[in-house]
Amino acid sequence: MATGAEEEANRPFAGLSDVSISEDIPVEGDISVPVGPSARRGGDDEFSTLDEPVKETVLRDLRAVGKKFVHVLYPKRSSALLRDWDLWGPLLLCVTLALLLQGGAADSDYQGGPQFAEVFVIVWFGSIIITLNSKLLGGTISFFQSLCVLGYCILPLTAAMAVCRIVLVAGSGAVSFAVRLAVVTASFGWSTFASTAFLADSQPANRKALVVYPVFLFYFVIGWMVLTFSPSQ
Amino acid sequence: MASPHDLQFQAIKAGYDHVTSWDGSPLNKQTNEFEEAAELLSADPGASTLSMSNPLAAAGDGEDVKLDLSEDEEGQEESSELLGGQKPAGGFWTFEYYQSFFDVDTMQVLDRVKGSVMPLPGRNFIKHHLRSNPDLYGPFWICVTLVFSVAISGNLSTFLSEMGNPSFHYRPQFHRVTVAAAVIFMYAWLVPVALWGFLSWRQGSERQLGGYSFLETVCVYGYSLFIYIPTSVSLTNGRQERAAWLLSLTGARNASTLLLTSRSVLSNQCVG
């Protein structure tokens, strides 16, 4: 109907339904549009990834996550972690760490170790608070990039947790404690060093220490949780 | 471009040119002084007016009270607009408003921490160290550090005191963290709110120049908690109880001295 079409055109925001928001429209602010493989899926006509097998899709993301793990283990001044950020890796690491921290102190009263939810809360809210702190101090890194870096740098501590559980199977005396202490200290230092290698450059020089200290505290607390894990009897 | 001050000066100078003082000497000296004053004024024409209108502006800001109790996370402050006219950046929904609370450098934070550890009786912490740039970085991270140091050292002291006991099985006691966090953050935020509210009520509705803003009160309380961090760490060894008590008393003395030297200015104003 003609009047209906006129009404349609005269309505405010008439043309807005034509705007597609799946393209790379530059957004305001610091958050960068992710350039990972998932963003290309919808808008790429040549390689339509809808028909590929699911295994291929999953493997692509897993390969991206694995590449970032390698970057964390050998921290150099590379921007791969920052540019193609994703939160799968931090989620995987957080779940693994929380699961490994279970199973100690079989009686589930409050005298025991951290619950699964407590580990999650500490890791994620700790990362969010550190990211907010870095941004409030005038950092140029975006919110999710910082979350990505902090989450990925938990990898050494998760590896230390696995080593500690293996050592604890062997025994829980003074020797095993010394071994665990050495492993946890080394991985704590590695985590802090790796994350500051990525994060410290985004701050002005006179505030670097203000940003690094919360990161140090964050990994110290996680290291403490790893070190004080005691198996159930 | 002739500012109003320039025109005023010209008029005055023209009027004085033909006038002589009572002993017949021309009033050159006064015109010279006028010249200097006018030069200073034209260089900074807003200078004279700013100091006069500032208390009025601050009083005007004090009229509208807005308290925003945001409950996102534990560390989020109760942001109000009563900052004494110091931080006019944006409304409380913009990011820049909160960024103005974190406008400190590393050396400034370290300097404030040093000032809180050794409070000299003659010095007011707020006037000397804060210098009308109160921040929230120090109080927040000192509280977080204190929470974890209390929890960890409590855990360690339990472990060390029971080391000889064969039937003792070590437990991480993670619930200490949540209890410590609740207590310390409530102290660091609710007590300044109560104190500031009480002082505002005593001062009435008018805002004096020397009155402390809410942010400064929170800042002082936050920095005064710093001394308890080494105190809590040193209390882990149960054998050295005397040294530990001495250190904790020192901590209490430092914290209270800090607060009292800040309060002495306030109490003078409350009486007056």
XYZ file of C-alpha atoms in Angstrom:
505
model
C 0.000 0.000 0.000
C 1.240 3.441 -0.927
C 0.361 5.079 2.354
C 2.039 2.264 4.180
C 5.239 2.770 2.213
C 5.109 6.485 2.892
C 4.632 5.823 6.528
C 7.513 3.461 6.407
C 9.788 6.088 4.899
C 8.642 8.877 7.175
C 9.141 6.879 10.324
C 12.225 7.922 12.194
C 15.208 5.647 11.715
C 13.616 4.332 8.575
C 16.862 3.374 6.907
C 18.462 1.903 9.968
C 17.234 -1.596 9.314
C 19.421 -1.651 6.218
C 22.607 -1.098 8.166
C 24.459 -4.300 8.740
C 26.568 -4.369 11.847
C 28.607 -7.386 10.986
C 31.239 -5.472 9.011
C 34.267 -3.877 10.553
C 32.782 -0.527 11.485
C 35.379 1.388 13.466
C 34.157 1.674 16.986
C 34.939 4.535 19.275
C 37.066 4.065 22.306
C 39.885 1.702 22.974
C 38.322 -1.670 22.266
C 39.656 -2.967 18.997
C 37.521 -4.991 16.673
C 38.688 -8.576 16.878
C 40.445 -9.755 13.779
C 40.309 -13.402 14.749
C 39.001 -16.119 12.510
C 35.543 -15.945 14.082
C 35.023 -12.394 12.820
C 35.700 -13.365 9.267
C 33.184 -16.112 9.277
C 30.106 -14.121 8.472
C 31.339 -11.569 5.980
C 33.708 -13.576 3.818
C 32.097 -14.745 0.635
C 34.990 -16.653 -0.897
C 35.669 -19.080 1.897
C 32.269 -19.740 3.358
C 32.941 -21.626 6.486
C 29.402 -22.757 7.000
C 29.926 -25.963 5.061
C 33.109 -27.084 6.665
C 33.060 -29.926 9.134
C 32.775 -29.004 12.797
C 36.113 -30.564 13.511
C 37.756 -28.038 11.219
C 36.086 -25.123 12.985
C 37.033 -26.321 16.413
C 40.582 -27.114 15.377
C 41.085 -23.638 13.964
C 40.249 -22.033 17.270
C 42.295 -24.589 19.148
C 45.279 -23.854 16.963
C 44.925 -20.128 17.691
C 44.796 -20.855 21.390
C 47.804 -23.127 21.172
C 49.785 -20.508 19.294
C 49.139 -18.058 22.104
C 50.252 -20.610 24.667
C 53.572 -20.785 22.869
C 53.808 -17.016 22.933
C 53.297 -17.027 26.677
C 55.911 -19.699 27.242
C 58.487 -17.730 25.284
C 57.525 -14.120 26.002
C 58.995 -11.849 23.393
C 57.881 -8.475 22.238
C 55.272 -9.837 19.885
C 51.851 -8.370 19.410
C 50.083 -11.592 18.506
C 48.612 -11.913 21.966
C 47.309 -8.395 21.867
C 46.073 -8.200 18.311
C 44.170 -11.451 18.054
C 42.841 -11.651 21.528
C 40.458 -14.339 22.555
C 39.161 -15.519 25.879
C 39.048 -19.263 25.193
C 42.530 -19.783 26.536
C 41.903 -18.008 29.840
C 38.662 -19.925 30.281
C 40.389 -23.247 29.644
C 43.195 -22.401 32.041
C 40.862 -21.140 34.748
C 38.693 -24.246 34.591
C 41.751 -26.514 34.619
C 43.244 -24.695 37.586
C 39.979 -24.756 39.516
C 39.535 -28.471 38.826
C 43.088 -29.242 39.896
C 42.541 -27.316 43.113
C 39.635 -29.549 43.966
C 39.981 -32.879 45.594
C 41.969 -31.597 48.508
C 40.521 -31.788 52.011
C 37.747 -34.236 51.325
C 35.547 -32.954 54.129
C 33.774 -30.083 52.501
C 33.539 -27.794 55.505
C 34.935 -24.313 55.343
C 38.294 -25.356 56.650
C 39.264 -26.582 53.243
C 40.783 -25.120 50.186
C 39.141 -22.714 47.788
C 35.965 -23.877 46.201
C 35.617 -24.001 42.450
C 33.601 -20.784 42.483
C 36.163 -19.030 44.630
C 38.963 -19.777 42.171
C 36.809 -18.561 39.311
C 35.898 -15.382 41.155
C 39.471 -14.648 42.111
C 40.830 -15.201 38.616
C 38.158 -13.370 36.675
C 37.354 -10.549 39.045
C 41.019 -10.137 39.795
C 41.724 -9.769 36.079
C 38.849 -7.332 35.664
C 39.985 -5.205 38.583
C 43.566 -5.131 37.346
C 42.381 -4.172 33.868
C 40.202 -1.393 35.279
C 43.116 -0.202 37.355
C 45.365 -0.116 34.318
C 42.801 1.793 32.296
C 42.071 4.247 35.099
C 45.762 5.022 35.368
C 45.730 6.003 31.727
C 46.760 2.842 29.939
C 46.291 2.468 26.208
C 45.543 -1.241 26.166
C 41.961 -2.246 25.595
C 39.803 -4.045 28.121
C 39.655 -7.452 26.486
C 43.253 -7.397 25.381
C 44.305 -6.979 28.967
C 41.971 -9.747 30.128
C 43.414 -11.981 27.424
C 47.006 -11.337 28.493
C 46.333 -11.813 32.184
C 44.405 -15.002 31.560
C 46.981 -16.539 29.266
C 49.803 -15.814 31.669
C 48.229 -18.131 34.227
C 49.605 -20.982 32.110
C 52.888 -21.374 34.072
C 50.984 -21.523 37.344
C 48.582 -24.123 35.991
C 51.541 -26.194 34.860
C 53.045 -25.786 38.334
C 49.775 -26.979 39.847
C 49.871 -30.128 37.750
C 53.496 -30.729 38.784
C 52.588 -30.171 42.437
C 49.830 -32.726 42.306
C 52.192 -35.250 40.805
C 54.801 -34.514 43.469
C 52.183 -34.822 46.182
C 51.309 -38.292 44.972
C 54.861 -39.273 45.763
C 54.807 -37.866 49.277
C 54.048 -34.782 51.338
C 57.124 -34.345 53.458
C 59.656 -31.589 53.681
C 61.425 -32.593 50.465
C 58.242 -32.466 48.445
C 57.462 -29.108 50.015
C 60.837 -27.757 48.990
C 60.352 -29.009 45.446
C 56.874 -27.526 45.272
C 58.093 -24.223 46.664
C 60.802 -24.015 44.025
C 58.420 -24.904 41.201
C 55.720 -22.462 42.322
C 58.197 -19.620 42.858
C 59.695 -20.147 39.413
C 56.322 -20.241 37.695
C 55.084 -17.202 39.644
C 58.110 -15.248 38.485
C 57.565 -16.491 34.936
C 53.907 -15.441 34.930
C 54.637 -11.987 36.285
C 57.487 -11.465 33.864
C 55.445 -12.633 30.889
C 52.463 -10.456 31.649
C 54.489 -7.342 32.363
C 56.323 -7.875 29.086
C 52.975 -7.376 27.387
C 51.264 -4.920 29.713
C 53.965 -2.555 30.870
C 54.492 -0.950 27.503
C 51.001 0.433 27.439
C 51.601 2.744 30.396
C 53.450 6.026 30.746
C 56.838 5.561 32.308
C 56.086 7.173 35.645
C 53.220 4.799 36.383
C 54.637 1.465 35.355
C 55.186 0.292 38.908
C 51.631 1.232 39.835
C 50.350 -1.130 37.154
C 52.836 -3.936 37.735
C 52.212 -4.210 41.481
C 48.584 -5.446 41.214
C 49.688 -8.015 38.629
C 52.380 -9.167 41.048
C 49.786 -9.436 43.829
C 47.381 -11.345 41.590
C 49.883 -14.018 40.622
C 51.188 -14.139 44.178
C 47.737 -15.019 45.460
C 47.252 -17.679 42.795
C 50.716 -19.040 43.571
C 49.796 -19.162 47.239
C 46.658 -21.139 46.443
C 48.738 -23.562 44.378
C 51.435 -23.933 47.037
C 49.119 -24.494 49.964
C 47.113 -27.170 48.264
C 47.074 -30.172 50.498
C 45.647 -33.480 49.395
C 42.945 -35.229 51.304
C 44.109 -37.994 53.590
C 42.807 44.257 22.114
C 41.977 46.393 25.114
C 40.671 44.480 28.058
C 38.420 46.251 30.541
C 41.372 46.431 32.902
C 43.441 48.215 30.304
C 40.692 50.750 29.780
C 40.375 51.273 33.497
C 44.080 51.818 33.804
C 44.095 54.292 30.949
C 41.285 56.277 32.555
C 42.986 56.334 35.911
C 46.329 57.266 34.442
C 44.762 60.059 32.405
C 43.112 61.337 35.528
C 46.336 61.243 37.507
C 48.585 62.801 34.932
C 47.876 66.357 35.923
C 47.409 65.779 39.608
C 50.226 66.416 42.017
C 50.533 65.307 45.574
C 50.232 67.653 48.574
C 53.883 68.744 48.487
C 53.809 69.498 44.803
C 55.679 66.506 43.509
C 53.909 64.691 40.697
C 52.249 61.452 41.539
C 54.643 59.495 39.414
C 55.317 56.979 42.082
C 51.677 56.074 42.386
C 51.235 55.841 38.639
C 54.243 53.584 38.480
C 52.675 51.357 41.020
C 49.473 51.489 39.067
C 51.423 50.561 35.981
C 52.920 47.527 37.636
C 49.592 46.438 38.991
C 47.877 46.938 35.660
C 50.605 45.036 33.882
C 50.215 42.133 36.265
C 46.464 42.270 35.870
C 46.521 42.368 32.097
C 48.932 39.471 32.069
C 46.501 37.408 34.088
C 43.169 39.144 34.042
C 41.368 36.355 35.804
C 43.701 36.292 38.757
C 41.987 38.679 41.107
C 38.512 37.451 40.486
C 39.262 33.761 40.934
C 40.276 33.878 44.567
C 37.181 35.773 45.524
C 34.664 33.605 43.802
C 36.196 30.263 44.731
C 34.604 29.899 48.168
C 31.268 30.808 46.662
C 31.686 28.225 43.935
C 32.664 25.648 46.488
C 29.691 26.575 48.591
C 27.502 26.277 45.527
C 28.830 22.811 44.847
C 28.120 21.831 48.359
C 24.445 22.530 47.981
C 23.597 19.660 45.660
C 24.424 16.391 47.340
C 24.389 13.312 45.211
C 25.514 9.962 46.473
C 25.857 7.170 43.990
C 26.162 3.828 45.734
C 27.304 1.624 42.894
C 27.483 -2.022 43.832
C 29.496 -3.458 40.978
C 32.453 -4.671 42.928
C 33.857 -4.340 46.364
C 36.317 -1.649 45.527
C 33.898 0.691 43.813
C 33.661 3.963 45.652
C 30.516 5.753 46.713
C 31.068 8.585 44.314
C 29.658 11.934 45.259
C 30.055 15.339 43.786
C 31.298 16.811 47.027
C 34.949 17.025 46.144
C 35.337 20.581 47.277
C 35.379 21.841 43.715
C 38.655 20.155 42.919
C 37.756 17.619 40.246
C 35.227 18.980 37.824
C 35.729 16.251 35.202
C 32.471 14.986 33.773
C 29.486 13.402 35.399
C 29.631 10.273 37.469
C 28.620 8.129 34.515
C 31.679 9.008 32.444
C 34.952 7.147 32.628
C 36.940 10.382 32.966
C 35.262 11.118 36.272
C 36.736 7.991 37.792
C 40.019 8.516 35.991
C 40.448 11.752 37.908
C 40.693 9.729 41.105
C 43.739 7.870 39.824
C 45.821 10.807 38.734
C 48.968 9.885 40.621
C 52.490 8.813 39.797
C 54.588 6.115 41.393
C 56.673 8.606 43.336
C 53.579 10.350 44.682
C 52.133 7.104 45.990
C 55.430 6.119 47.577
C 55.738 9.548 49.139
C 52.264 9.288 50.647
C 52.997 5.830 51.991
C 56.215 7.090 53.588
C 54.297 9.964 55.115
C 51.795 7.565 56.608
C 54.478 5.325 58.095
C 56.230 8.188 59.851
C 53.668 10.814 60.830
C 55.364 13.897 62.182
C 53.258 15.723 64.758
C 53.580 19.120 63.163
C 52.542 18.033 59.722
C 49.061 17.585 58.455
C 48.978 14.561 56.177
C 46.270 15.998 54.020
C 47.857 19.387 53.487
C 51.393 18.172 53.133
C 51.101 14.993 51.162
C 47.737 14.980 49.478
C 47.971 18.606 48.364
C 44.432 18.604 47.016
C 45.046 15.599 44.802
C 43.461 12.755 46.729
C 43.576 9.459 44.949
C 41.831 6.156 45.297
C 44.692 3.974 44.073
C 46.488 3.947 47.439
C 43.512 3.174 49.677
C 42.131 0.479 47.411
C 45.338 -1.474 46.827
C 46.494 -1.070 50.396
C 43.195 -2.599 51.515
C 43.544 -5.488 49.055
C 47.131 -6.128 50.111
C 46.118 -6.007 53.747
C 43.310 -8.514 53.170
C 45.657 -11.030 51.620
C 48.494 -10.438 54.038
C 46.184 -10.930 57.010
C 44.731 -14.119 55.531
C 48.094 -15.544 54.537
C 49.871 -14.686 57.755
C 46.987 -16.056 59.792
C 47.268 -19.263 57.849
C 51.029 -19.352 58.367
C 50.805 -18.683 62.091
C 48.339 -21.518 62.527
C 50.626 -23.792 60.587
C 53.751 -22.797 62.483
C 52.158 -23.084 65.896
C 50.869 -26.558 65.126
C 53.997 -27.826 63.412
C 55.011 -30.087 66.231
C 51.571 -31.597 66.540
C 51.468 -34.938 64.700
C 47.711 -35.084 64.530
C 47.422 -31.689 62.867
C 46.519 -31.778 59.221
C 47.228 -28.598 57.335
C 44.275 -26.844 55.806
C 44.410 -23.704 53.674
C 41.508 -22.051 55.528
C 40.410 -20.037 52.592
C 37.418 -18.572 54.366
C 39.774 -16.190 56.159
C 40.106 -14.221 52.955
C 36.418 -13.509 52.676
C 36.084 -12.558 56.342
C 39.153 -10.332 56.250
C 37.967 -8.675 53.041
C 34.574 -7.884 54.516
C 35.996 -6.428 57.731
C 38.776 -4.377 56.175
C 36.770 -2.913 53.339
C 33.938 -2.020 55.675
C 36.381 -0.241 57.952
C 38.041 1.577 55.089
C 34.812 2.806 53.545
C 32.107 3.020 56.198
C 34.123 4.765 58.893
C 35.160 7.642 56.586
C 31.547 7.944 55.446
C 30.386 8.176 59.040
C 33.111 10.631 59.996
C 32.564 12.814 56.985
C 28.818 12.785 57.512
C 29.232 13.742 61.146
C 31.622 16.572 60.340
C 29.386 17.878 57.585
C 26.456 17.870 59.955
C 28.476 19.768 62.541
C 29.606 22.358 60.041
C 26.100 22.990 58.853
C 25.191 23.586 55.278
C 27.935 26.028 54.402
C 31.157 24.641 53.104
C 34.242 26.226 54.557
C 37.505 26.451 52.721
C 39.300 24.163 55.093
C 36.650 21.464 55.226
C 37.759 18.065 54.021
C 36.066 16.406 51.154
C 34.840 12.851 51.319
C 37.638 11.687 49.075
C 40.321 13.128 51.311
C 38.864 11.364 54.339
C 38.822 8.049 52.524
C 42.359 8.687 51.350
C 43.657 9.341 54.854
C 42.025 6.216 56.236
C 43.319 4.123 53.376
C 46.901 5.254 53.716
C 46.794 4.911 57.475
C 46.102 1.199 57.039
C 49.462 0.668 55.380
C 51.352 0.246 58.655
C 49.305 -2.850 59.439
C 50.716 -4.778 56.510
C 54.200 -5.346 57.966
C 52.545 -5.714 61.362
C 50.407 -8.594 60.178
C 53.312 -10.251 58.430
C 55.524 -10.082 61.506
C 52.886 -11.626 63.726
C 53.256 -15.016 62.096
C 55.985 -16.222 64.384
C 54.296 -16.954 67.694
C 57.525 -17.065 69.666
C 58.337 -13.423 69.332
C 55.131 -12.205 70.816
C 56.593 -9.272 72.608
C 58.134 -7.844 69.442
C 54.912 -8.521 67.607
C 52.813 -6.657 70.173
C 55.249 -3.773 70.084
C 54.977 -3.575 66.340
C 51.218 -3.694 66.354
C 51.087 -0.972 68.977
C 53.410 1.093 66.811
C 51.027 0.506 63.975
C 48.096 1.681 66.004
C 50.017 4.711 67.179
C 51.023 5.637 63.661
C 47.548 5.237 62.282
C 45.931 7.251 65.029
C 48.561 9.986 64.873
C 47.948 10.283 61.188
C 44.270 10.665 61.697
C 44.608 12.988 64.659
C 46.953 15.417 62.953
C 44.446 15.635 60.141
C 41.616 16.066 62.552
C 43.246 18.839 64.596
C 42.522 21.337 61.859
C 38.964 20.105 61.670
C 38.376 20.327 65.411
C 39.510 23.937 65.382
C 36.927 24.658 62.757
C 34.205 22.741 64.507
C 34.660 24.812 67.633
C 34.700 28.023 65.613
